[in-house]
Coordinates of C-alpha atoms in Angstrom, one line a residue:
A208 CA 97.4 -157.4 51.7
G209 CA 95.1 -155.0 49.8
D210 CA 97.7 -152.3 49.6
A211 CA 100.4 -154.8 48.4
Q212 CA 98.1 -156.0 45.7
A213 CA 97.3 -152.5 44.6
T214 CA 101.0 -151.7 44.4
L215 CA 101.6 -154.8 42.4
L216 CA 98.9 -153.9 39.9
L217 CA 100.2 -150.4 39.6
L218 CA 103.7 -151.6 38.8
L219 CA 102.4 -154.1 36.3
R220 CA 100.4 -151.3 34.5
R221 CA 103.5 -149.1 34.3
R222 CA 105.5 -152.1 33.0
T223 CA 102.8 -152.7 30.3
M224 CA 102.8 -149.1 29.3
L225 CA 106.6 -149.0 28.8
L226 CA 106.5 -152.2 26.8
A227 CA 103.6 -150.9 24.7
A228 CA 105.6 -147.7 23.9
H229 CA 108.6 -149.9 22.9
L230 CA 106.6 -152.1 20.6
A231 CA 104.8 -149.1 19.1
A232 CA 108.2 -147.6 18.3
Q233 CA 109.2 -150.9 16.6
A234 CA 106.3 -150.7 14.3
H235 CA 108.0 -147.8 12.6
T236 CA 111.5 -149.2 12.7
H237 CA 111.9 -152.3 10.6
G238 CA 115.7 -152.5 10.5
G239 CA 117.4 -155.4 12.3
L240 CA 114.5 -157.8 12.1
G241 CA 116.9 -160.8 12.0
P242 CA 117.7 -163.3 9.3
G243 CA 114.2 -163.8 7.8
P244 CA 114.3 -167.3 6.1
G245 CA 118.0 -166.9 5.3
P246 CA 121.2 -167.1 7.3
W247 CA 122.0 -164.9 10.3
A248 CA 124.3 -161.9 10.0
H249 CA 127.2 -162.1 12.5
E250 CA 128.5 -158.8 13.8
P251 CA 131.0 -157.7 16.5
A252 CA 129.3 -157.4 19.9
E253 CA 130.9 -153.9 20.3
L254 CA 128.7 -152.6 17.5
H255 CA 125.8 -153.3 19.8
S256 CA 127.0 -152.0 23.1
L257 CA 128.2 -155.4 24.2
S258 CA 131.7 -156.8 24.9
S259 CA 133.0 -159.8 22.9
A260 CA 135.5 -160.6 25.6
A261 CA 132.8 -160.5 28.3
L262 CA 130.5 -162.8 26.2
D263 CA 133.4 -165.3 25.8
E264 CA 133.9 -165.2 29.6
A265 CA 130.1 -165.6 30.1
A266 CA 130.1 -168.8 28.0
E267 CA 133.0 -170.2 30.1
R268 CA 131.4 -169.2 33.3
L269 CA 128.1 -170.9 32.3
S270 CA 129.9 -174.1 31.5
R271 CA 131.5 -174.1 35.0
E272 CA 128.4 -173.1 37.0
L273 CA 125.8 -175.0 35.0
P274 CA 127.4 -178.2 33.9
H275 CA 126.3 -180.0 30.7
R276 CA 125.6 -176.8 28.7
Y277 CA 125.4 -177.4 24.9
C278 CA 125.2 -173.9 23.5
F279 CA 125.2 -170.2 24.3
L280 CA 123.9 -167.8 21.6
V281 CA 123.2 -164.1 21.8
A282 CA 121.5 -161.9 19.2
K283 CA 121.2 -158.1 19.5
D284 CA 119.4 -155.8 17.0
G285 CA 118.8 -158.7 14.7
A286 CA 122.4 -159.9 14.4
V287 CA 124.3 -162.7 16.1
V288 CA 127.0 -161.3 18.4
H289 CA 128.0 -164.5 20.1
E290 CA 127.7 -168.2 19.2
S291 CA 129.6 -170.9 21.1
Y292 CA 129.0 -174.6 21.6
S293 CA 130.2 -176.7 24.6
A294 CA 129.4 -180.0 23.0
N295 CA 128.6 -181.2 19.5
S296 CA 128.0 -178.6 16.8
S297 CA 125.7 -175.8 15.5
E298 CA 123.7 -178.4 13.6
T299 CA 123.1 -180.8 16.5
L300 CA 119.4 -181.3 17.4
Y301 CA 118.3 -181.1 21.0
S302 CA 114.9 -181.7 22.6
M303 CA 113.8 -178.2 23.6
D304 CA 111.1 -179.5 26.0
S305 CA 108.9 -176.7 27.4
A306 CA 111.1 -173.9 26.0
M307 CA 109.3 -174.7 22.7
K308 CA 106.0 -173.5 24.2
L309 CA 107.2 -170.2 22.7
G310 CA 106.4 -171.9 19.4
T311 CA 102.9 -172.7 20.5
A312 CA 102.4 -169.1 21.6
A313 CA 103.6 -168.0 18.2
L314 CA 101.2 -170.4 16.4
I315 CA 98.2 -169.2 18.4
G316 CA 99.3 -165.6 17.8
I317 CA 99.4 -166.2 14.0
A318 CA 95.8 -167.6 14.0
H319 CA 94.7 -164.7 16.2
A320 CA 96.3 -162.2 13.7
D321 CA 94.4 -164.0 10.9
G322 CA 91.1 -163.3 12.8
T323 CA 90.3 -167.0 12.9
L324 CA 90.7 -167.3 16.7
D325 CA 89.2 -165.2 19.6
L326 CA 91.3 -165.5 22.8
D327 CA 88.3 -165.0 25.0
A328 CA 85.7 -167.2 23.3
P329 CA 85.1 -170.5 25.1
L330 CA 86.5 -173.4 23.0
A331 CA 83.1 -175.1 23.3
E332 CA 81.6 -172.3 21.3
Y333 CA 83.6 -173.4 18.3
G334 CA 81.9 -176.8 18.4
L335 CA 85.1 -178.3 19.6
E336 CA 84.7 -181.5 21.7
P337 CA 87.1 -181.9 24.6
T338 CA 89.8 -184.6 24.6
A339 CA 91.0 -184.0 28.2
D340 CA 88.9 -184.4 31.4
W341 CA 87.5 -181.0 32.2
G342 CA 84.8 -182.1 34.6
P343 CA 82.0 -179.5 34.6
Y344 CA 84.3 -176.6 33.4
W345 CA 84.7 -177.3 29.6
P346 CA 82.0 -174.7 28.6
L347 CA 84.1 -172.0 30.4
V348 CA 87.6 -172.7 29.1
T349 CA 89.1 -170.1 26.7
T350 CA 92.3 -169.8 24.8
R351 CA 93.4 -167.1 27.2
H352 CA 93.0 -169.5 30.1
L353 CA 95.1 -172.1 28.4
L354 CA 97.9 -169.7 27.3
S355 CA 98.1 -168.3 30.9
M356 CA 98.1 -171.8 32.6
V357 CA 94.9 -170.9 34.6
S358 CA 92.6 -173.4 32.8
G359 CA 92.0 -175.2 36.1
L360 CA 92.7 -178.6 34.5
G361 CA 89.2 -179.7 35.1
Q362 CA 89.7 -179.4 38.9
K363 CA 88.9 -175.7 39.5
P364 CA 87.0 -173.0 37.7
P365 CA 89.1 -171.5 34.9
G366 CA 90.9 -168.3 35.8
T367 CA 91.0 -169.0 39.6
A368 CA 94.3 -170.9 40.0
F369 CA 97.7 -171.3 38.3
A370 CA 98.4 -174.9 37.3
Y371 CA 101.3 -175.6 34.9
D372 CA 100.6 -178.1 32.2
S373 CA 102.3 -179.7 29.2
G374 CA 99.8 -182.5 28.6
S375 CA 96.3 -183.2 27.2
H376 CA 94.7 -180.0 28.7
L377 CA 97.2 -177.7 27.0
Q378 CA 96.9 -179.8 23.8
E379 CA 93.3 -178.5 23.4
L380 CA 95.0 -175.4 21.9
I381 CA 96.2 -177.5 19.0
W382 CA 92.9 -179.2 18.5
L383 CA 91.3 -175.7 18.4
L384 CA 94.0 -174.6 15.9
E385 CA 93.2 -177.5 13.6
H386 CA 89.5 -176.9 14.0
V387 CA 89.6 -173.3 12.9
T388 CA 92.3 -173.7 10.2
R389 CA 90.8 -177.0 8.8
E390 CA 94.4 -178.3 8.3
A391 CA 96.7 -180.7 10.1
S392 CA 98.6 -178.6 12.6
V393 CA 102.1 -179.7 11.6
H394 CA 101.4 -178.8 7.9
W395 CA 99.9 -175.4 8.9
A396 CA 102.6 -174.6 11.4
T397 CA 105.3 -175.5 8.9
R398 CA 103.8 -173.2 6.2
R399 CA 102.9 -170.3 8.5
L400 CA 105.8 -170.3 11.0
A401 CA 108.6 -172.7 10.3
I402 CA 109.3 -171.8 6.7
P403 CA 109.1 -168.0 7.2
L404 CA 111.5 -168.3 10.2
G405 CA 114.0 -170.3 8.1
V406 CA 113.5 -173.5 10.1
P407 CA 111.5 -175.7 7.7
N408 CA 112.1 -178.8 9.8
M409 CA 110.9 -177.1 13.0
F410 CA 108.0 -179.7 13.4
A411 CA 109.7 -182.6 11.6
G412 CA 109.7 -184.8 14.6
Q413 CA 105.9 -184.6 14.9
T414 CA 105.1 -185.4 11.2
E415 CA 104.1 -189.0 11.9
S416 CA 101.0 -187.9 13.8
A417 CA 100.7 -184.6 11.9
H418 CA 99.8 -182.9 15.2
V419 CA 102.0 -180.2 16.9
H420 CA 102.6 -181.0 20.5
A421 CA 101.6 -177.9 22.5
G422 CA 103.9 -178.7 25.3
G423 CA 107.0 -178.6 23.2
D424 CA 109.6 -181.4 22.9
N425 CA 110.7 -180.4 19.3
R426 CA 114.2 -181.5 18.4
L427 CA 115.9 -178.4 17.1
P428 CA 119.3 -176.8 16.8
C429 CA 120.0 -174.0 19.2
S430 CA 119.8 -171.4 16.5
A431 CA 116.2 -172.2 15.8
M432 CA 115.2 -171.0 19.3
L433 CA 117.2 -167.8 18.6
R434 CA 115.0 -167.1 15.6
L435 CA 111.8 -167.8 17.5
G436 CA 112.9 -165.4 20.3
Q437 CA 113.8 -162.8 17.7
L438 CA 110.2 -162.8 16.4
F439 CA 108.9 -161.9 19.9
V440 CA 111.5 -159.1 20.6
N441 CA 110.6 -157.7 17.1
G442 CA 107.1 -157.2 18.4
G443 CA 105.7 -159.7 16.0
W444 CA 107.6 -158.4 12.8
W445 CA 109.7 -160.6 10.6
A446 CA 111.5 -160.2 7.3
D447 CA 110.6 -162.0 4.1
R448 CA 113.1 -163.3 1.5
D449 CA 113.6 -159.8 0.1
G450 CA 114.2 -158.3 3.6
A451 CA 110.8 -156.6 3.6
P452 CA 109.0 -156.5 6.9
V453 CA 106.0 -158.7 7.4
R454 CA 103.8 -158.9 10.5
L455 CA 103.3 -162.4 11.8
L456 CA 101.9 -161.5 15.2
S457 CA 99.9 -158.4 16.2
A458 CA 101.5 -155.9 18.5
A459 CA 98.6 -156.3 21.0
Y460 CA 99.2 -160.1 21.1
V461 CA 102.9 -159.7 21.8
R462 CA 102.2 -157.3 24.6
E463 CA 100.0 -159.9 26.2
V464 CA 102.7 -162.5 25.8
F465 CA 104.9 -160.2 28.0
T466 CA 102.1 -159.3 30.5
P467 CA 100.6 -161.3 33.3
Q468 CA 97.0 -162.0 32.4
Y469 CA 96.0 -163.2 35.9
P470 CA 98.4 -161.5 38.3
E471 CA 96.4 -162.6 41.3
T472 CA 97.1 -166.3 40.4
N473 CA 100.7 -165.9 39.1
S474 CA 102.2 -162.5 38.4
A475 CA 105.2 -164.2 36.8
Y476 CA 103.5 -165.7 33.8
G477 CA 102.3 -164.3 30.5
F478 CA 101.3 -166.4 27.5
L479 CA 103.3 -169.6 27.8
T480 CA 106.2 -167.4 28.9
W481 CA 107.7 -166.7 32.4
L482 CA 108.1 -163.1 33.4
N483 CA 110.6 -161.3 35.5
Q484 CA 108.3 -160.7 38.4
H485 CA 108.1 -162.2 41.9
P486 CA 105.6 -165.0 41.4
S487 CA 102.3 -165.0 43.3
R488 CA 102.1 -167.9 45.7
P489 CA 101.3 -171.2 43.9
A490 CA 99.0 -173.7 45.6
D491 CA 100.7 -176.2 48.0
S492 CA 103.8 -174.1 48.3
Y493 CA 105.9 -172.8 51.1
K494 CA 107.8 -169.6 51.6
R495 CA 111.4 -169.3 50.3
P496 CA 112.8 -166.6 52.6
G497 CA 113.5 -163.4 50.7
L498 CA 113.1 -164.8 47.2
G499 CA 109.8 -166.4 46.4
W500 CA 107.9 -169.6 46.7
C501 CA 108.9 -173.3 46.5
D502 CA 106.3 -175.4 44.8
I503 CA 106.0 -178.9 46.2
R504 CA 105.4 -181.5 43.5
V505 CA 104.9 -185.3 43.7
H506 CA 108.6 -186.1 43.9
G507 CA 110.2 -183.0 45.4
A508 CA 110.3 -179.2 45.4
W509 CA 110.4 -177.0 42.4
C510 CA 111.6 -173.7 43.7
D511 CA 110.6 -170.2 42.8
A512 CA 108.1 -171.5 40.3
G513 CA 108.9 -169.3 37.3
G514 CA 112.5 -168.9 38.0
S515 CA 112.8 -165.2 37.2
P516 CA 116.2 -163.6 37.5
V517 CA 114.7 -160.7 39.5
D518 CA 117.8 -158.5 39.2
A519 CA 117.4 -158.3 35.4
P520 CA 115.3 -155.7 33.6
P521 CA 111.6 -155.9 34.5
S522 CA 110.7 -156.4 30.9
L523 CA 112.7 -159.7 30.6
A524 CA 110.7 -162.7 29.7
L525 CA 111.8 -166.3 29.7
G526 CA 111.0 -169.4 27.6
M527 CA 112.1 -172.3 29.9
G528 CA 112.4 -176.0 29.5
W529 CA 113.3 -179.0 31.7
L530 CA 116.9 -179.2 32.8
A531 CA 117.7 -175.5 32.3
K532 CA 116.8 -174.9 28.6
Y533 CA 116.5 -171.1 28.4
V534 CA 115.5 -168.5 25.9
L535 CA 115.8 -165.0 27.4
L536 CA 113.8 -162.2 25.7
L537 CA 114.6 -158.6 26.3
P538 CA 112.4 -156.5 24.1
E539 CA 113.5 -153.1 25.2
T540 CA 117.1 -153.8 24.1
R541 CA 116.1 -156.2 21.3
T542 CA 118.3 -158.9 22.8
V543 CA 117.7 -162.7 22.7
V544 CA 119.9 -165.2 24.6
V545 CA 119.7 -168.9 24.2
S546 CA 121.3 -171.4 26.5
I547 CA 120.4 -175.0 26.1
G548 CA 121.7 -178.0 28.1
Q549 CA 120.9 -180.8 30.5
S550 CA 121.7 -179.1 33.8
W551 CA 120.1 -180.2 37.1
T552 CA 119.8 -176.8 38.8
R553 CA 119.7 -176.9 42.6
S554 CA 121.0 -174.7 45.3
A555 CA 121.2 -174.5 49.1
A556 CA 118.8 -171.6 49.1
C557 CA 116.0 -174.0 48.2
Q558 CA 115.5 -176.6 50.8
P559 CA 112.3 -178.6 50.9
P560 CA 110.8 -179.2 54.3
Q561 CA 111.5 -182.9 54.0
N562 CA 114.6 -184.7 52.7
V563 CA 113.6 -184.9 49.1
W564 CA 115.3 -183.7 45.9
N565 CA 114.9 -180.1 44.9
Y566 CA 115.0 -178.6 41.4
D567 CA 115.6 -174.9 41.6
E568 CA 114.3 -173.2 38.5
A569 CA 115.4 -169.8 39.8
F570 CA 119.1 -170.8 40.3
G571 CA 119.7 -171.7 36.6
S572 CA 118.1 -168.6 35.2
R573 CA 119.8 -166.3 37.6
T574 CA 123.1 -167.9 36.9
L575 CA 122.5 -167.3 33.2
W576 CA 121.6 -163.6 33.8
R577 CA 124.6 -163.0 36.1
S578 CA 126.8 -164.1 33.2
V579 CA 124.9 -162.1 30.4
G580 CA 124.1 -159.0 32.5
S581 CA 127.8 -158.2 32.9
C582 CA 128.5 -158.1 29.2
G583 CA 127.3 -154.6 28.5
R584 CA 123.8 -153.2 27.7
A585 CA 122.1 -156.5 27.2

């Protein structure tokens, strides 16, 4: 077991070094940052080492293999190379569920770049009073714990176990953000993230309470998620109204988004982002032969918690929401793929030990990658 863990850590270090080199190179290459606050540029896929015909086929395949898809969008080098809709239109708003945790990661990254937030300082040291039940562990909880889903949720010491959350414990990130910025989070987030990205209504559904929901649930068009993904594959750079580069997130922070912070608890999770690694075994899980772990929840089995495509590039990261809402991030090739829908993903490969439903997170993301990976150098 010790040799296996050492090998895993070595592979993760190499992956981090490659990603760091890529992001460092981007710091000197500001072209192709995406649309800024304006409209996207649309370019032929062939200009970016992809195939237009193959992308069209990928969209059709996804609609067949993952029913109830709404959209399929691909951006490469800061330009849209494919955009198709299976239902409704490009302006239709959908609940992005937990895929919008990418937005929360971006907001915390902006505050971190401002120097107003320390990832490793306990939230209690800011004078913040807890709103969730943390038991005896509140004095230990840091922003890094919350971003990495190892806060313990008041049941275990922070940093010792992976426990996915979209509720009141994760929401402490937003209360911290409001505490350090001294501004209602919806207003701050709109000014610092939504307007620069060209999606001024990104948090419109949360204006009644004036508080951003850390767990996601924003109602957005599919193209808004493409912009958010582009920010991360840019290494934190964006373009202003004049096309000049501006840094919203530090390079160091973006590296950590794409790097497991606690590989011994879950090697397939960075900062509110799933990573293309075989996940460490979650608590209360059973072995899925040859693939990963199935996580037993209250009502059934969530398989391969993390749902990484595995055969995709190791640098791939994934924003993922309920019912197969996906934002694929490939920083090395500067590619973003968005596929949003309401697809119950299940497969025969994931069979719970009892006759209960299964929801196979890996099946959907792998189906998406099988379609995209055949379209060229994605």
